[in-house]
Amino acid sequence: MKIIAVGMNYGAHVSEMRRADILPVAPCPDGGGADFCVEEPVLFLKADSLLREGHPLFYPDFSQEIHYETELVVRIDRIGKCIAERFAHRYYSEVTVGIDFTARDLQRRAKAKGLPWATAKAFDNSAAVGRWVKKDSLRHGVQELGLRLDIDGRTVQQGNTRDMLFSVDRLIAYASRFFTLRMGDLIFTGTPAGVGPIAIGQHLEAYLEEQKLLDISIK
């Protein structure tokens, strides 16, 4: 199983990362007032970093600034390579909510030196996933799903998949150009705006629509 993640897939999140000097993205060449330009999906891998629902996250000793990034996650259930976008919906039947935990301080240091971000994004247990639900059981389509994260009972992040720059089907088609997708592979589809830090002792609850699918304690 591999975990493919997508960066910069919500415009508002790209803007907040630019303001934090994390993701400097060149303005679109045609202007138009946009402060970012993402012409193709941005992919990265999260290695063997899965954290299953119900298990705690132990705050790593190599970082002082772990951030949450709440995302829709899809699980591939058939093998595919160079998948046409119009057929991509056939390659997954279940979705969930996940959290892409990020060591923001390590990411800043790597960015300043022009180095890869693997230690900031792919450390052990940095890819939390909730309970899986059949996409056909959802009231809305995959591109109309609300995401929400509560910490200690307070909502800290929310968004909707309608605001993705690249749809789930586009992401599957694009990723399959570079990687053969196999049964059990996961795709983290990007986070909306509102990312922020976690702390030891906090209780995180993540929702897809109104279903709580992920429950994590930080220890």
Short mmCIF file of C-alpha atoms in Angstrom, two decimals:
data_model
loop_
_atom_site.label_atom_id
_atom_site.label_comp_id
_atom_site.label_asym_id
_atom_site.label_seq_id
_atom_site.Cartn_x
_atom_site.Cartn_y
_atom_site.Cartn_z
CA MET A 1 0.00 0.00 0.00
CA LYS A 2 1.19 3.50 -0.79
CA ILE A 3 -0.15 6.83 0.40
CA ILE A 4 -0.28 9.57 -2.22
CA ALA A 5 -1.02 13.06 -0.98
CA VAL A 6 -1.97 16.23 -2.81
CA GLY A 7 -0.73 19.70 -1.96
CA MET A 8 -2.24 23.05 -2.91
CA ASN A 9 -5.65 21.74 -3.97
CA TYR A 10 -7.76 24.49 -2.36
CA GLY A 11 -7.18 28.10 -3.38
CA ALA A 12 -7.78 29.55 0.09
CA HIS A 13 -5.25 27.15 1.61
CA VAL A 14 -2.65 28.11 -0.99
CA SER A 15 -3.20 31.75 -0.04
CA GLU A 16 -2.80 31.09 3.69
CA MET A 17 0.41 29.15 3.08
CA ARG A 18 1.75 32.01 0.98
CA ARG A 19 0.99 34.45 3.79
CA ALA A 20 2.89 32.16 6.16
CA ASP A 21 5.80 32.04 3.67
CA ILE A 22 5.50 28.25 3.45
CA LEU A 23 4.42 27.84 -0.17
CA PRO A 24 5.60 30.67 -2.40
CA VAL A 25 3.72 30.11 -5.65
CA ALA A 26 4.33 32.31 -8.68
CA PRO A 27 1.40 34.48 -9.77
CA CYS A 28 -0.46 33.27 -12.85
CA PRO A 29 1.26 34.60 -15.97
CA ASP A 30 -2.02 35.98 -17.34
CA GLY A 31 -2.59 38.06 -14.22
CA GLY A 32 -6.28 38.19 -13.46
CA GLY A 33 -5.74 39.21 -9.85
CA ALA A 34 -5.02 35.68 -8.59
CA ASP A 35 -2.28 35.46 -5.99
CA PHE A 36 -1.48 31.85 -6.84
CA CYS A 37 -1.28 29.66 -9.90
CA VAL A 38 -1.48 25.86 -9.68
CA GLU A 39 -1.55 24.47 -13.19
CA GLU A 40 -1.28 20.75 -12.34
CA PRO A 41 -1.87 18.67 -9.19
CA VAL A 42 1.03 18.69 -6.75
CA LEU A 43 1.74 15.16 -5.49
CA PHE A 44 3.93 13.82 -2.70
CA LEU A 45 4.21 10.48 -0.90
CA LYS A 46 3.67 9.87 2.81
CA ALA A 47 5.62 6.60 3.04
CA ASP A 48 4.52 4.02 5.64
CA SER A 49 2.88 6.62 7.86
CA LEU A 50 -0.65 5.31 8.44
CA LEU A 51 -2.42 6.03 11.74
CA ARG A 52 -5.71 4.17 12.04
CA GLU A 53 -8.85 5.50 13.69
CA GLY A 54 -8.96 5.00 17.45
CA HIS A 55 -5.18 5.05 17.93
CA PRO A 56 -3.46 8.01 19.61
CA LEU A 57 -0.83 10.20 18.02
CA PHE A 58 2.28 10.50 20.15
CA TYR A 59 3.74 13.95 19.64
CA PRO A 60 7.19 13.42 18.04
CA ASP A 61 10.26 14.75 19.79
CA PHE A 62 11.82 16.16 16.61
CA SER A 63 9.23 18.92 16.14
CA GLN A 64 7.79 21.75 18.19
CA GLU A 65 5.05 22.62 15.70
CA ILE A 66 2.86 19.79 14.41
CA HIS A 67 -0.11 21.04 12.38
CA TYR A 68 -3.35 19.33 11.37
CA GLU A 69 -4.58 19.34 7.76
CA THR A 70 -8.04 17.79 7.39
CA GLU A 71 -8.74 16.07 4.06
CA LEU A 72 -11.02 13.79 2.09
CA VAL A 73 -9.27 10.45 1.55
CA VAL A 74 -10.16 7.86 -1.08
CA ARG A 75 -9.13 4.20 -1.15
CA ILE A 76 -8.32 2.59 -4.49
CA ASP A 77 -10.01 -0.78 -4.97
CA ARG A 78 -8.74 -1.94 -8.37
CA ILE A 79 -5.44 -1.81 -10.21
CA GLY A 80 -5.00 0.93 -12.77
CA LYS A 81 -2.40 2.75 -14.85
CA CYS A 82 -2.90 5.81 -17.09
CA ILE A 83 -6.57 5.95 -16.12
CA ALA A 84 -8.78 8.24 -18.18
CA GLU A 85 -10.49 10.85 -16.02
CA ARG A 86 -13.93 9.80 -17.26
CA PHE A 87 -13.33 6.29 -15.88
CA ALA A 88 -11.63 7.29 -12.60
CA HIS A 89 -14.83 6.98 -10.56
CA ARG A 90 -14.70 3.21 -11.15
CA TYR A 91 -11.44 2.86 -9.22
CA TYR A 92 -12.73 3.64 -5.73
CA SER A 93 -15.91 2.94 -3.82
CA GLU A 94 -15.05 4.13 -0.28
CA VAL A 95 -14.00 7.44 1.21
CA THR A 96 -13.21 8.81 4.65
CA VAL A 97 -11.83 11.86 6.38
CA GLY A 98 -8.13 11.98 7.21
CA ILE A 99 -5.55 14.26 8.77
CA ASP A 100 -2.22 14.97 7.11
CA PHE A 101 -0.10 15.82 10.15
CA THR A 102 2.74 18.14 9.21
CA ALA A 103 5.87 19.20 11.11
CA ARG A 104 5.62 22.84 10.10
CA ASP A 105 8.93 23.87 11.65
CA LEU A 106 10.78 21.16 9.73
CA GLN A 107 8.94 22.18 6.58
CA ARG A 108 10.03 25.81 6.98
CA ARG A 109 13.67 24.83 7.51
CA ALA A 110 13.64 22.52 4.48
CA LYS A 111 11.97 25.16 2.33
CA ALA A 112 14.56 27.78 3.34
CA LYS A 113 17.35 25.46 2.19
CA GLY A 114 15.56 24.28 -0.95
CA LEU A 115 15.43 20.72 0.39
CA PRO A 116 12.69 18.03 0.17
CA TRP A 117 10.01 17.97 2.86
CA ALA A 118 9.89 14.21 3.54
CA THR A 119 10.70 14.49 7.24
CA ALA A 120 8.01 17.15 7.66
CA LYS A 121 5.28 15.25 5.83
CA ALA A 122 5.99 11.51 5.92
CA PHE A 123 7.03 10.73 9.49
CA ASP A 124 5.50 7.77 11.35
CA ASN A 125 1.74 8.06 12.01
CA SER A 126 1.43 11.33 10.08
CA ALA A 127 -1.39 10.01 7.86
CA ALA A 128 -4.45 9.51 10.05
CA VAL A 129 -7.54 7.94 8.46
CA GLY A 130 -11.04 7.44 9.79
CA ARG A 131 -13.66 4.76 9.27
CA TRP A 132 -14.45 4.06 5.64
CA VAL A 133 -17.89 4.70 4.19
CA LYS A 134 -19.31 3.73 0.82
CA LYS A 135 -19.39 6.77 -1.43
CA ASP A 136 -22.79 5.65 -2.76
CA SER A 137 -24.21 5.86 0.77
CA LEU A 138 -23.44 9.57 1.07
CA ARG A 139 -26.22 12.10 0.68
CA HIS A 140 -24.07 14.25 -1.59
CA GLY A 141 -21.61 13.44 -4.35
CA VAL A 142 -17.89 13.28 -3.71
CA GLN A 143 -17.46 16.85 -4.97
CA GLU A 144 -20.07 18.24 -2.57
CA LEU A 145 -18.86 16.92 0.79
CA GLY A 146 -18.37 18.98 3.91
CA LEU A 147 -15.22 18.43 6.00
CA ARG A 148 -14.84 19.50 9.63
CA LEU A 149 -12.31 19.13 12.43
CA ASP A 150 -13.11 19.79 16.08
CA ILE A 151 -10.46 20.05 18.79
CA ASP A 152 -11.74 19.67 22.36
CA GLY A 153 -15.26 20.33 21.11
CA ARG A 154 -14.44 23.50 19.16
CA THR A 155 -14.51 23.62 15.37
CA VAL A 156 -11.09 24.68 14.06
CA GLN A 157 -11.28 23.78 10.37
CA GLN A 158 -14.05 23.24 7.87
CA GLY A 159 -14.41 23.22 4.12
CA ASN A 160 -16.17 21.58 1.21
CA THR A 161 -14.80 19.43 -1.59
CA ARG A 162 -16.61 21.61 -4.13
CA ASP A 163 -13.75 24.08 -3.63
CA MET A 164 -11.05 21.69 -4.85
CA LEU A 165 -8.93 23.04 -7.67
CA PHE A 166 -8.69 19.49 -9.08
CA SER A 167 -11.50 16.97 -8.62
CA VAL A 168 -11.03 13.53 -7.12
CA ASP A 169 -11.36 11.94 -10.56
CA ARG A 170 -8.78 14.33 -12.00
CA LEU A 171 -6.38 13.48 -9.16
CA ILE A 172 -6.76 9.74 -9.72
CA ALA A 173 -6.18 10.11 -13.45
CA TYR A 174 -3.17 12.36 -12.92
CA ALA A 175 -1.55 10.19 -10.23
CA SER A 176 -1.97 7.07 -12.37
CA ARG A 177 0.24 8.61 -15.06
CA PHE A 178 3.20 8.32 -12.69
CA PHE A 179 2.27 5.49 -10.30
CA THR A 180 0.43 2.24 -10.91
CA LEU A 181 -2.53 2.42 -8.53
CA ARG A 182 -3.18 -0.78 -6.63
CA MET A 183 -5.88 -2.08 -4.31
CA GLY A 184 -5.58 -0.44 -0.90
CA ASP A 185 -3.63 2.62 -2.04
CA LEU A 186 -4.81 5.84 -0.41
CA ILE A 187 -5.06 9.32 -1.88
CA PHE A 188 -5.21 12.31 0.47
CA THR A 189 -6.89 14.90 -1.73
CA GLY A 190 -5.69 18.15 -0.15
CA THR A 191 -6.77 20.38 2.71
CA PRO A 192 -8.94 23.50 2.77
CA ALA A 193 -7.90 26.65 4.61
CA GLY A 194 -7.78 26.72 8.39
CA VAL A 195 -4.80 24.51 9.24
CA GLY A 196 -3.21 24.98 12.65
CA PRO A 197 -1.20 23.48 15.52
CA ILE A 198 -1.99 20.61 17.85
CA ALA A 199 -0.83 20.08 21.43
CA ILE A 200 -0.41 17.19 23.83
CA GLY A 201 -3.63 16.45 25.69
CA GLN A 202 -5.97 17.55 22.91
CA HIS A 203 -8.82 15.47 21.51
CA LEU A 204 -9.40 15.64 17.74
CA GLU A 205 -12.68 14.64 16.05
CA ALA A 206 -13.00 14.77 12.26
CA TYR A 207 -16.26 14.69 10.33
CA LEU A 208 -17.36 13.97 6.78
CA GLU A 209 -20.69 15.72 6.39
CA GLU A 210 -22.21 15.09 9.84
CA GLN A 211 -20.60 11.69 10.37
CA LYS A 212 -17.76 11.53 12.88
CA LEU A 213 -15.30 9.14 11.28
CA LEU A 214 -12.02 9.93 13.03
CA ASP A 215 -11.24 10.29 16.74
CA ILE A 216 -7.66 10.89 17.91
CA SER A 217 -6.05 11.81 21.22
CA ILE A 218 -2.69 13.59 21.21
CA LYS A 219 -0.28 12.15 23.77
#
